[in-house]
Short mmCIF file of C-alpha atoms in Angstrom, two decimals:
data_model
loop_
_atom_site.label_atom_id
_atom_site.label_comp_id
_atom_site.label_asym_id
_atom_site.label_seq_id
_atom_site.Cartn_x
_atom_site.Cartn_y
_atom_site.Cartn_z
CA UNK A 632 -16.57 -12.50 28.17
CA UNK A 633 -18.18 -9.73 26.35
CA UNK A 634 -21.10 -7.74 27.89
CA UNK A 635 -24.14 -7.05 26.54
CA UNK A 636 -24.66 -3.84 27.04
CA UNK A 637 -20.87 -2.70 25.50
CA UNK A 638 -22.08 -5.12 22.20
CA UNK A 639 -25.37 -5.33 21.61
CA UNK A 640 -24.93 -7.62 18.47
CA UNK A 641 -22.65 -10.16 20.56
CA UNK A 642 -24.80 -13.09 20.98
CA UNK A 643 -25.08 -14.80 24.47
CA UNK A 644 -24.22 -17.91 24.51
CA UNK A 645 -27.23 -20.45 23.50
CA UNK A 646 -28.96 -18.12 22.18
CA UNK A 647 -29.90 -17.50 18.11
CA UNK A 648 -29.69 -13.55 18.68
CA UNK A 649 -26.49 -13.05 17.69
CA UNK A 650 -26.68 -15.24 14.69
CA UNK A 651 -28.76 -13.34 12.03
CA UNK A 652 -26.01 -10.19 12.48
CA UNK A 653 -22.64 -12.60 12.12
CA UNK A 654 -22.79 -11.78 8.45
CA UNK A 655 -23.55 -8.16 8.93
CA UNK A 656 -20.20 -8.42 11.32
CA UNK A 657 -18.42 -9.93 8.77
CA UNK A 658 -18.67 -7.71 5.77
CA UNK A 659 -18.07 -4.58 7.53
CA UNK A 660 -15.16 -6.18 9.10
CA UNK A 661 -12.07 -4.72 6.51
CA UNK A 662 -9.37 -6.65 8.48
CA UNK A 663 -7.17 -3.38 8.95
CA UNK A 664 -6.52 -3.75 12.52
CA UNK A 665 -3.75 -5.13 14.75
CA UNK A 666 -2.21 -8.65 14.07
CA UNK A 667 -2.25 -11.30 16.54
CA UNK A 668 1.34 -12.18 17.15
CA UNK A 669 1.35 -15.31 16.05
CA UNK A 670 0.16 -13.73 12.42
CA UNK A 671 2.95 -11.04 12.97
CA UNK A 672 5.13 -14.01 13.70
CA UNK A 673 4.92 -15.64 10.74
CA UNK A 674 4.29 -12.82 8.21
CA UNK A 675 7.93 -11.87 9.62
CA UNK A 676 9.30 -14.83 8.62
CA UNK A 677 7.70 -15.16 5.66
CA UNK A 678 9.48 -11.50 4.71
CA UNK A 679 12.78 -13.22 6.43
CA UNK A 680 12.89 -16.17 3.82
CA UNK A 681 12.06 -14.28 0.69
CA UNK A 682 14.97 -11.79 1.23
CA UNK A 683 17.54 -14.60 1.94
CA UNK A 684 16.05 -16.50 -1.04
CA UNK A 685 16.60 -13.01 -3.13
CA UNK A 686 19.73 -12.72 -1.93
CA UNK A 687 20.60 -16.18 -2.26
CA UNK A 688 19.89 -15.48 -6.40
CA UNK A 689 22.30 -12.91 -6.74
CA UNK A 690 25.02 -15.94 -6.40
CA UNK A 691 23.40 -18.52 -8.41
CA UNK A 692 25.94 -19.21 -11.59
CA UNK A 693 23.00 -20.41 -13.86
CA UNK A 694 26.07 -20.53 -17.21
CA UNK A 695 25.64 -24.69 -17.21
CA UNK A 696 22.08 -24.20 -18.69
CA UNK A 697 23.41 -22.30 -21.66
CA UNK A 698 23.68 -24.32 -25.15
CA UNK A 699 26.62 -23.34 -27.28
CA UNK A 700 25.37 -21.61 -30.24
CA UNK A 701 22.02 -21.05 -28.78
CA UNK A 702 20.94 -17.67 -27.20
CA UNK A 703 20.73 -18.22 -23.23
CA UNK A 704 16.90 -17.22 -23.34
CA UNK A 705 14.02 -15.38 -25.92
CA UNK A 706 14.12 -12.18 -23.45
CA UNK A 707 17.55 -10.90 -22.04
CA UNK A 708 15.41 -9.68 -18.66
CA UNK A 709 14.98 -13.10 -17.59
CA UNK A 710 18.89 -13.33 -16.34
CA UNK A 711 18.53 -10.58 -13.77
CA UNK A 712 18.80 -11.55 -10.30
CA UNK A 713 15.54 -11.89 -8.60
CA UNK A 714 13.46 -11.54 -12.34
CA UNK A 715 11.86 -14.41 -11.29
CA UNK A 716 10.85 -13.71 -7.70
CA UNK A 717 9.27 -9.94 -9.11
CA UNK A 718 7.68 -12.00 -12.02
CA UNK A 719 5.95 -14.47 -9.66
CA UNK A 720 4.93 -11.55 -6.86
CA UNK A 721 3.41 -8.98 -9.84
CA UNK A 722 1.67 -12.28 -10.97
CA UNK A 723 0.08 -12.88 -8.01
CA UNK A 724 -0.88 -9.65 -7.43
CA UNK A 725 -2.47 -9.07 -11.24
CA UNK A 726 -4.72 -12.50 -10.36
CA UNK A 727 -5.85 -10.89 -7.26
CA UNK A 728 -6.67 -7.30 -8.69
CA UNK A 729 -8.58 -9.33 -11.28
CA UNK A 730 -10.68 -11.59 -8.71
CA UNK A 731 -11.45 -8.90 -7.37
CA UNK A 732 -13.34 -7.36 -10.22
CA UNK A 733 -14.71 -10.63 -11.64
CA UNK A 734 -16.41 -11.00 -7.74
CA UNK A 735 -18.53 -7.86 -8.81
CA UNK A 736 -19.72 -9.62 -12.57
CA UNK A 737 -19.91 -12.93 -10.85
CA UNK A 738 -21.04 -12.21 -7.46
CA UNK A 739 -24.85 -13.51 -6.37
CA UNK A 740 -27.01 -12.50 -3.56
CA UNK A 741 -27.19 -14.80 -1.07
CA UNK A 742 -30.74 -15.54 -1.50
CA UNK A 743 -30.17 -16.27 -5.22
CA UNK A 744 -31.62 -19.66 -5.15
CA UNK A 745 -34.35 -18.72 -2.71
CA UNK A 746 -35.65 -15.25 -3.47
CA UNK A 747 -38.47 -15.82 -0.86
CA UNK A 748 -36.44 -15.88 2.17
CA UNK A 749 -37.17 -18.99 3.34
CA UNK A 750 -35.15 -21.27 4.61
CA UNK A 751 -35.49 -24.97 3.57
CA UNK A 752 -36.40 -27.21 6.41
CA UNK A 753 -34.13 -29.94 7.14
#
């Protein structure tokens, strides 16, 4: 249990005190601090499987998929080992750098639909 007094915007429990500063909480939370272990666990063997899988390309023969007569592929990069796995990872970090910056254009307040404040009653 938390106490009070140490957090002053932890919310008892039952009570609504706590709930108009969750939000507050959560956006000046920048998730930089310690992993649980169970996040460590797998984020360690997540790492563990892409570097066999790398390695694991380095001894693919991938000759049976060339044509006789026919260039192997348009762009020679494509037969290095691993191409693929960089290709994919630089991808996914390009879409993510890019979210990022569409958020700011595309972002809304949260009161965008109700710009009085108030709450609809249910």
């Amino acid at each position: 249990m938390t106490d009070p007094e140490e957090h002053p915007d932890a919310a008892a429990p039952g009570s609504d005190h706590g709930a108009d500063h969750a939000g507050e909480h959560h956006a000046d939370h920048d998730f930089t601090g310690p992993l649980s272990p169970g996040v460590a666990r797998f984020i360690r063997a997540f790492v563990a499987v892409a570097v066999v899988l790398a390695a694991v390309d380095f001894f693919i023969d991938r000759s049976h998929h060339h044509v006789e007569g026919e260039p192997h592929s348009h762009i020679s990069v494509d037969t290095l080992p691993t191409f693929y796995a960089v290709y994919g990872f630089v991808g996914c970090v390009v879409l993510v750098l890019v979210a990022k910056e569409m958020r700011k254009v595309l972002m809304r307040d949260e009161d965008y639909y109700d710009p009085s404040g108030e709450e609809a009653k249910r």
